[in-house]
XYZ file of C-alpha atoms in Angstrom:
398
model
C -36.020 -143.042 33.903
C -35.742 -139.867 31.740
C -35.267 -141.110 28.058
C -35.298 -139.578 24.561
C -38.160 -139.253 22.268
C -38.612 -143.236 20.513
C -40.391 -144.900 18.140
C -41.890 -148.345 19.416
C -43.731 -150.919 17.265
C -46.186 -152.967 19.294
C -47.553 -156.954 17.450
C -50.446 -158.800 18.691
C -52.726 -161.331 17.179
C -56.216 -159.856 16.759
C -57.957 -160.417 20.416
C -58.975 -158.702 22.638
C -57.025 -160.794 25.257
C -53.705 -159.992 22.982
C -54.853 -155.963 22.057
C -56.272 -154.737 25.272
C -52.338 -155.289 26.889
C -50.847 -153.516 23.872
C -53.260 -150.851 23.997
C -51.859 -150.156 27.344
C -48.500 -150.292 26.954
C -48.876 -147.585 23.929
C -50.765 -144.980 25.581
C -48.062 -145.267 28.671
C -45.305 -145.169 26.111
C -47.406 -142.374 24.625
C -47.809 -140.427 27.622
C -43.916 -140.922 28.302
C -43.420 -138.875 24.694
C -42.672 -141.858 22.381
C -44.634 -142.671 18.949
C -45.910 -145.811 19.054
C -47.280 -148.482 15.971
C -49.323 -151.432 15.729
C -49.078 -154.288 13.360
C -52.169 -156.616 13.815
C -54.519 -158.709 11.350
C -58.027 -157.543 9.819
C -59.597 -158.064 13.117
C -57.238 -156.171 15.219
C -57.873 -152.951 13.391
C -61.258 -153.042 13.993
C -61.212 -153.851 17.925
C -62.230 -150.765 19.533
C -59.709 -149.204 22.357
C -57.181 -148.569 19.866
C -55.749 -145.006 19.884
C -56.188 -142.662 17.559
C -52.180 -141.534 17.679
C -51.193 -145.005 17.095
C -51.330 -145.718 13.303
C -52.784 -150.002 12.724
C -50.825 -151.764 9.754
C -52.179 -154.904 8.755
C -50.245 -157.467 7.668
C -50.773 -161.303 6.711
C -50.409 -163.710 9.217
C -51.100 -167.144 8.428
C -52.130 -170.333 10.762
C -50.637 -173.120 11.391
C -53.974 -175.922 12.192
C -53.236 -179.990 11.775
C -54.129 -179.857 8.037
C -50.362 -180.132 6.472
C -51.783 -178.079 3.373
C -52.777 -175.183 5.677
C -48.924 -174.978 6.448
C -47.309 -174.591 2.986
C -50.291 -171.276 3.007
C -50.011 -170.164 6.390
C -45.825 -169.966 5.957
C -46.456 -168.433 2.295
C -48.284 -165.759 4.130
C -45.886 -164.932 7.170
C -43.125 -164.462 4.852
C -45.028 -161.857 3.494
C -45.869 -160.543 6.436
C -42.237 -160.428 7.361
C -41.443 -158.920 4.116
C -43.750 -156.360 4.823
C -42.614 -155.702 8.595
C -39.256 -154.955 7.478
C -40.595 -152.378 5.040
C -41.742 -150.785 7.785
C -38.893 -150.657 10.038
C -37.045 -149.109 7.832
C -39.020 -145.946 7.485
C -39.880 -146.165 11.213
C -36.931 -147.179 12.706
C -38.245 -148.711 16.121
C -35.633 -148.922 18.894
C -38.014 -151.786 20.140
C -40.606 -153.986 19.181
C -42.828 -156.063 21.309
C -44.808 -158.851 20.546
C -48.028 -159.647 22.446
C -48.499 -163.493 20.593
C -51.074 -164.671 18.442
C -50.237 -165.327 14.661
C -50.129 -161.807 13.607
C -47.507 -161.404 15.466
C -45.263 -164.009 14.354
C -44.137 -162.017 11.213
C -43.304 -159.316 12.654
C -41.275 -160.196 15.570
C -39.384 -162.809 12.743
C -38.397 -159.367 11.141
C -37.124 -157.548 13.889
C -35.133 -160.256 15.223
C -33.588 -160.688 11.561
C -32.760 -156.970 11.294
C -31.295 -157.011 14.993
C -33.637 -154.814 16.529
C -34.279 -155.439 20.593
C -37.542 -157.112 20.753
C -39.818 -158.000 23.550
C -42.442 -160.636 24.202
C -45.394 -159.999 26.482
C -46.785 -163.004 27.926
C -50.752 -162.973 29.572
C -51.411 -166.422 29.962
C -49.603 -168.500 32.521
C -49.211 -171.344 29.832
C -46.595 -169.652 26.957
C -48.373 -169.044 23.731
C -47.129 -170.906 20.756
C -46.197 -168.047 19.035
C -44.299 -166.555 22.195
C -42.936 -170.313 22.310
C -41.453 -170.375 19.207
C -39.895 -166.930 19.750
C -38.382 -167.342 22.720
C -35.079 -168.015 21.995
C -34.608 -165.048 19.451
C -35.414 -161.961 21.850
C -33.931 -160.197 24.340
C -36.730 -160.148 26.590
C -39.875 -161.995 27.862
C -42.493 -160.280 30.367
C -44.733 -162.460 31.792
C -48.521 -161.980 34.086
C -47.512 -165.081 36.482
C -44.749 -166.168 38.548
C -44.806 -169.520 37.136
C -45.234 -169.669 33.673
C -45.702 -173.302 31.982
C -44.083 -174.159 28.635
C -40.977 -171.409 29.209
C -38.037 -173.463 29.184
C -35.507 -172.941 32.240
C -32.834 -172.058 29.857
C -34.895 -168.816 28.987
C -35.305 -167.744 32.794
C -32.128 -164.931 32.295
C -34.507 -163.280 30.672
C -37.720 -163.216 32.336
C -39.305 -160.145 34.426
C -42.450 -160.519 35.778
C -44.713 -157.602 35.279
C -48.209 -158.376 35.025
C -51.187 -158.242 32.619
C -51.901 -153.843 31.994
C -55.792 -153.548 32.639
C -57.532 -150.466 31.884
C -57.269 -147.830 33.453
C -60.144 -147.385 34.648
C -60.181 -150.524 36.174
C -56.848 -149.797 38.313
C -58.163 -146.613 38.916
C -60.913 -148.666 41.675
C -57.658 -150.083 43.087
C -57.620 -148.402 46.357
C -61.609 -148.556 46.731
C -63.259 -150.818 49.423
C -64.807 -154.048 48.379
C -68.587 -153.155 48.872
C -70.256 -153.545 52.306
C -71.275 -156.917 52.642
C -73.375 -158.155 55.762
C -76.045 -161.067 56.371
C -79.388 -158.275 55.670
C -77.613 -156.884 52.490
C -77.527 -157.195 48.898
C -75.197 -159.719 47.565
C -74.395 -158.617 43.741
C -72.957 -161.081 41.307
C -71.914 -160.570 38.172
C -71.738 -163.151 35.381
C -69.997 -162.777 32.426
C -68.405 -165.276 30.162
C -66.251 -163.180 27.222
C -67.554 -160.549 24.605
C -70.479 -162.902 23.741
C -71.530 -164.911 26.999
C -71.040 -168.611 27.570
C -73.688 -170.630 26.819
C -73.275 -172.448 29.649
C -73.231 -169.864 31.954
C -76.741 -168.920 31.000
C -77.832 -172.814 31.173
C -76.035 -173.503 34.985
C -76.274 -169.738 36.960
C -79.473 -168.836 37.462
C -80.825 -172.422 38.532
C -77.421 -172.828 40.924
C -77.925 -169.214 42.278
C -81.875 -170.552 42.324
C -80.773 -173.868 45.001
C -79.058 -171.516 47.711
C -80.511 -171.241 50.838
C -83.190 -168.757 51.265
C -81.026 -165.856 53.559
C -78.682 -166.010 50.935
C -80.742 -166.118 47.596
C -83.698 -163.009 49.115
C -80.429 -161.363 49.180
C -79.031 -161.559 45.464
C -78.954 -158.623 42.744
C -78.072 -160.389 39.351
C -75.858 -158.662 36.750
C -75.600 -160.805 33.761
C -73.873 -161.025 30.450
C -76.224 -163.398 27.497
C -75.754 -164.399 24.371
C -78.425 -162.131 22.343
C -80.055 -165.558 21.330
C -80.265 -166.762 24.913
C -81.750 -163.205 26.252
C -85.577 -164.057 26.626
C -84.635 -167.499 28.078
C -82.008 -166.702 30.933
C -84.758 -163.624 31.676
C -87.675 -165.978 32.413
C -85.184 -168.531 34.467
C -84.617 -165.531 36.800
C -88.332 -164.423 36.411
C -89.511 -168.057 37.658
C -87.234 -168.370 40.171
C -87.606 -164.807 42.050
C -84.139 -163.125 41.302
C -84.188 -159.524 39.996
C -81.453 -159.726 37.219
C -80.569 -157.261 34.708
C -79.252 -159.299 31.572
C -77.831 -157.406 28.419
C -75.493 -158.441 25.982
C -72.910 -155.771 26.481
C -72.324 -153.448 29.059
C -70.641 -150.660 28.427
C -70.034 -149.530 32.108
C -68.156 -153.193 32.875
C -65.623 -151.164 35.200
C -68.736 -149.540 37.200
C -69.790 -153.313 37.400
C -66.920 -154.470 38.618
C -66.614 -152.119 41.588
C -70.035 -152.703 42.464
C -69.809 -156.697 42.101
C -69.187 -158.720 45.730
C -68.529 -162.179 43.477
C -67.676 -162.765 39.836
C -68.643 -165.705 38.139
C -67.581 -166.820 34.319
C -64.699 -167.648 32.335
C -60.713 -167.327 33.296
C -59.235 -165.494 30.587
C -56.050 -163.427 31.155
C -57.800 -160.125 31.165
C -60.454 -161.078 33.348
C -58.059 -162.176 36.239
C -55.771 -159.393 36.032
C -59.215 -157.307 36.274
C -60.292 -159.483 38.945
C -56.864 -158.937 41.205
C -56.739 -155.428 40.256
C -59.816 -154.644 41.952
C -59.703 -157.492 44.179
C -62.909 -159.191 43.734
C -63.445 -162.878 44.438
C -64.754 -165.325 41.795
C -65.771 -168.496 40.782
C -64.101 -169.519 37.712
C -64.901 -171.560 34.440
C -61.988 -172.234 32.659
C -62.991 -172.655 28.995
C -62.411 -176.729 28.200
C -61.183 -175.840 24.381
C -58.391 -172.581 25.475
C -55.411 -174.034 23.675
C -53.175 -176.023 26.102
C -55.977 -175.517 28.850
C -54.081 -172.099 29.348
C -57.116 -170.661 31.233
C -57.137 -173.051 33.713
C -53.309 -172.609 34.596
C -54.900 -168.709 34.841
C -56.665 -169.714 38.040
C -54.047 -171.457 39.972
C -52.622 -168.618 42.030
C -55.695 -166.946 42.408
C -57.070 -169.831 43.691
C -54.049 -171.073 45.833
C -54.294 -167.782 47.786
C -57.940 -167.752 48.283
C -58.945 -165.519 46.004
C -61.229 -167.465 43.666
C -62.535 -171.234 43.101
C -62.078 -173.312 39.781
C -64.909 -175.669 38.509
C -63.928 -177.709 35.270
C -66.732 -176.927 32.853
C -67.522 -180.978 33.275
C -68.594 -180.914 36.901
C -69.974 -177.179 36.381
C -73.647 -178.205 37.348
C -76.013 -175.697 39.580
C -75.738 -178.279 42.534
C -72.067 -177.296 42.320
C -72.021 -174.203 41.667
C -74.651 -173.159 44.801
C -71.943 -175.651 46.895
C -69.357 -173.191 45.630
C -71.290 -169.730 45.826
C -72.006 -170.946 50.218
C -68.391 -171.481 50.576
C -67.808 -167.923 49.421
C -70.709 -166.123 50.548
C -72.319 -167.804 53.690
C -69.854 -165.699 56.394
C -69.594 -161.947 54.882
C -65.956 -161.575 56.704
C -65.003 -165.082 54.555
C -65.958 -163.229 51.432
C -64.165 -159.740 52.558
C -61.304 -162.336 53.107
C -61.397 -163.725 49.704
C -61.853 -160.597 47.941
C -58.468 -159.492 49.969
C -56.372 -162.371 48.866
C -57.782 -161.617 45.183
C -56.217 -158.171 45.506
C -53.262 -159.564 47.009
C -52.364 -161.123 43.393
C -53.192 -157.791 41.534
C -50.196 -156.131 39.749
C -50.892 -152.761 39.462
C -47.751 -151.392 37.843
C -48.068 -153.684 35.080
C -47.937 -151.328 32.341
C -45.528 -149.295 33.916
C -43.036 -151.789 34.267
C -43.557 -153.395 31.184
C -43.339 -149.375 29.728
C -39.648 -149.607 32.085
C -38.106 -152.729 30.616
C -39.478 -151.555 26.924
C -37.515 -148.208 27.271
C -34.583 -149.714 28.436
C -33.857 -150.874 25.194
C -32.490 -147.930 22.178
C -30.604 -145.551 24.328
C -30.034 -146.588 27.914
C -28.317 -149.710 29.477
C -30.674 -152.577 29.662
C -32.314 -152.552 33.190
C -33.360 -155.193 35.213
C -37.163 -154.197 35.923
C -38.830 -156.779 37.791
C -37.523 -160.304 38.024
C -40.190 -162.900 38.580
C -40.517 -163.641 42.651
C -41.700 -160.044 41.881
C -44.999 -158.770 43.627
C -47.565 -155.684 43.548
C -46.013 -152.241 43.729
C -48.625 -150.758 45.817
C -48.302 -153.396 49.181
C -50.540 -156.738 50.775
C -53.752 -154.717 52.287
C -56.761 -153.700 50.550
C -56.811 -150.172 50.326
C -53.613 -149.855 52.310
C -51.081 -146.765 51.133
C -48.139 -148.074 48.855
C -45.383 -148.795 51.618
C -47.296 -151.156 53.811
C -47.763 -154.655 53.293
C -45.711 -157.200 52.072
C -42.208 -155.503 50.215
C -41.904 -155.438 46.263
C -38.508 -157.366 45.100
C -36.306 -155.359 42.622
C -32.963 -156.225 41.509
C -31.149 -153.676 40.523
């Protein structure tokens, strides 16, 4: 679609999960010749990723927790936020703005749906955020990561595309690799990782569950593992004592490089992490963290899981007995894995930041378009490392 020159404000609470989509979006919108802003909180300026043509205004956001006095606060400081928003939109003048949810948002998207100007929500988890819940009803549009999205009321579905959750591009760029040779004499490489920090638990449960497999299967493993810096020299000698070469760090910057080199995946369920997962098409075994806000995490796993892609243990039955039951479902028949790693990929949605870049310009100039409507599927066909065309077809209404 060949559109004008825009300007596009883009709201999102200050996680990565939130961010990571939004930086997307702006450096497609970017590359399509728009000018693009963020509105965020404290933290969300500081996340790195962010562009340096996409100017960060902070503005106050406040929560909403069960203490009533937090509330007459928290409101005090989103209608300053909103205040401050429409200040904003008048010098910029956005034909859009999209909201990604979390607090910081919530000000902003109040404002440009009280000055009339198209907004958008972006949805990652497949449980609607209560921001994006409470929002719902004002916009125009809501773009969601999963067919089935709880907490979206039925009277909203007009107005639903499905697009996906953007990942980075380097990420998509592995699309169209292999998954890694896998046969009963070679390597199998894990990877663990459990957010920007580690899970504790992760470090407590892996390496003694990787540590009860059978012989032909543990000789075999190469260890990539993400640690709290605190639980470094512990998680080492658990690996040391039990015989499995594992490199441990706190960080790693080359997580993409990981990725492609990774036969199984083991840690948390967050939005980003499954939309990485499918993207590559690698299979996992997910831990669905027991405090995400309406257990949103787990809901993350369900059609992964359903096609075969991944397994869910709650983290109350996530014990190393378990998890080397788990691991031997996956890994004991190297065509069972290729299989799982296949269905994985058959959930990725690589055109997710295009399309959501689509039904975003389709607002200030041309006639709203119908982008993807959810029953939607990947752009690029069913087969790992198939050419778009083949596979399974994508469903567009025009």
């Amino acid at each position: 679609m060949t559109t004008s020159n825009r300007h596009y404000v883009l709201a999102a609470g200050g996680t990565g999960g939130h961010l990571l989509p939004a930086f997307a979006l702006a450096a497609e919108l970017d590359r399509r010749g728009h000018h693009v802003a963020l509105i965020t909180d404290e933290r969300g300026a500081e996340i790195p990723g962010k562009a340096d043509f996409m100017p960060a205004h902070v503005l106050p956001a406040g929560r909403f927790g069960k203490n009533p006095l937090q509330w007459v606060k928290g409101t005090k400081a989103v209608l300053e936020g909103r205040k401050m928003a429409l200040r904003l939109f008048e010098s910029f003048e956005p034909s859009a703005v999209v909201g990604f949810g979390g607090y910081p948002s919530l000000p902003a998207v109040l404002a440009s749906t009280s000055a009339k100007i198209p907004t958008v929500l972006h949805e990652q988890n497949a449980v609607l955020g209560r921001v994006n819940r409470l929002l719902s009803g004002r916009v125009q549009a809501i773009a969601t990561a999963y067919p089935d999205v709880q907490r979206l009321k039925p009277k909203h579905g007009d107005k639903v595309h499905l697009v996906g959750n953007p990942v980075r591009a380097e990420v998509l760029s592995l699309r169209e690799e292999p998954f890694p040779s896998y046969g009963e004499d070679g390597l199998l490489r894990v990877l663990v990782t459990g957010g920007s920090q580690g899970a504790r638990v992760l470090s407590e449960i892996v390496p003694d569950g990787l540590a009860m497999l059978p012989p032909a299967i543990r000789e075999r493993l190469q260890v990539t593992q993400q640690c709290r810096p605190e639980d470094l020299d512990t998680v080492r000698e658990r690996y040391r004592s039990h015989g499995i070469p594992a490199e441990l760090a706190t960080y790693f910057e080359d997580m993409a490089t990981r990725l492609a080199d990774a036969h199984l995946f083991i840690g948390r369920a967050g939005a980003s992490t499954i939309a990485e997962l499918t993207a590559v098409g690698r299979p996992g075994i997910l831990i669905p963290l027991p405090i995400a806000t309406d257990d949103h995490q787990a809901a993350n796993t369900r059609e992964m899981v359903k096609a075969g892609g991944a397994r869910m243990i709650r983290q109350d039955r996530f014990e190393a007995k378990e998890l080397a039951k788990q691991i031997r479902v996956l890994a004991d028949d190297p065509k069972g894995l290729a299989n799982a790693a296949h269905a994985a990929w058959n959930c990725g949605r690589p055109r997710a930041v295009e399309d959501l870049a689509d039904l975003v310009e389709s607002f200030g100039g041309a006639d709203m378009m119908d982008v993807i409507r959810v029953g939607g599927n990947n752009a690029r066909g069913t087969t790992q490392g198939a050419p778009a065309g083949q596979g399974a077809s994508r469903e567009i209404s025009e």
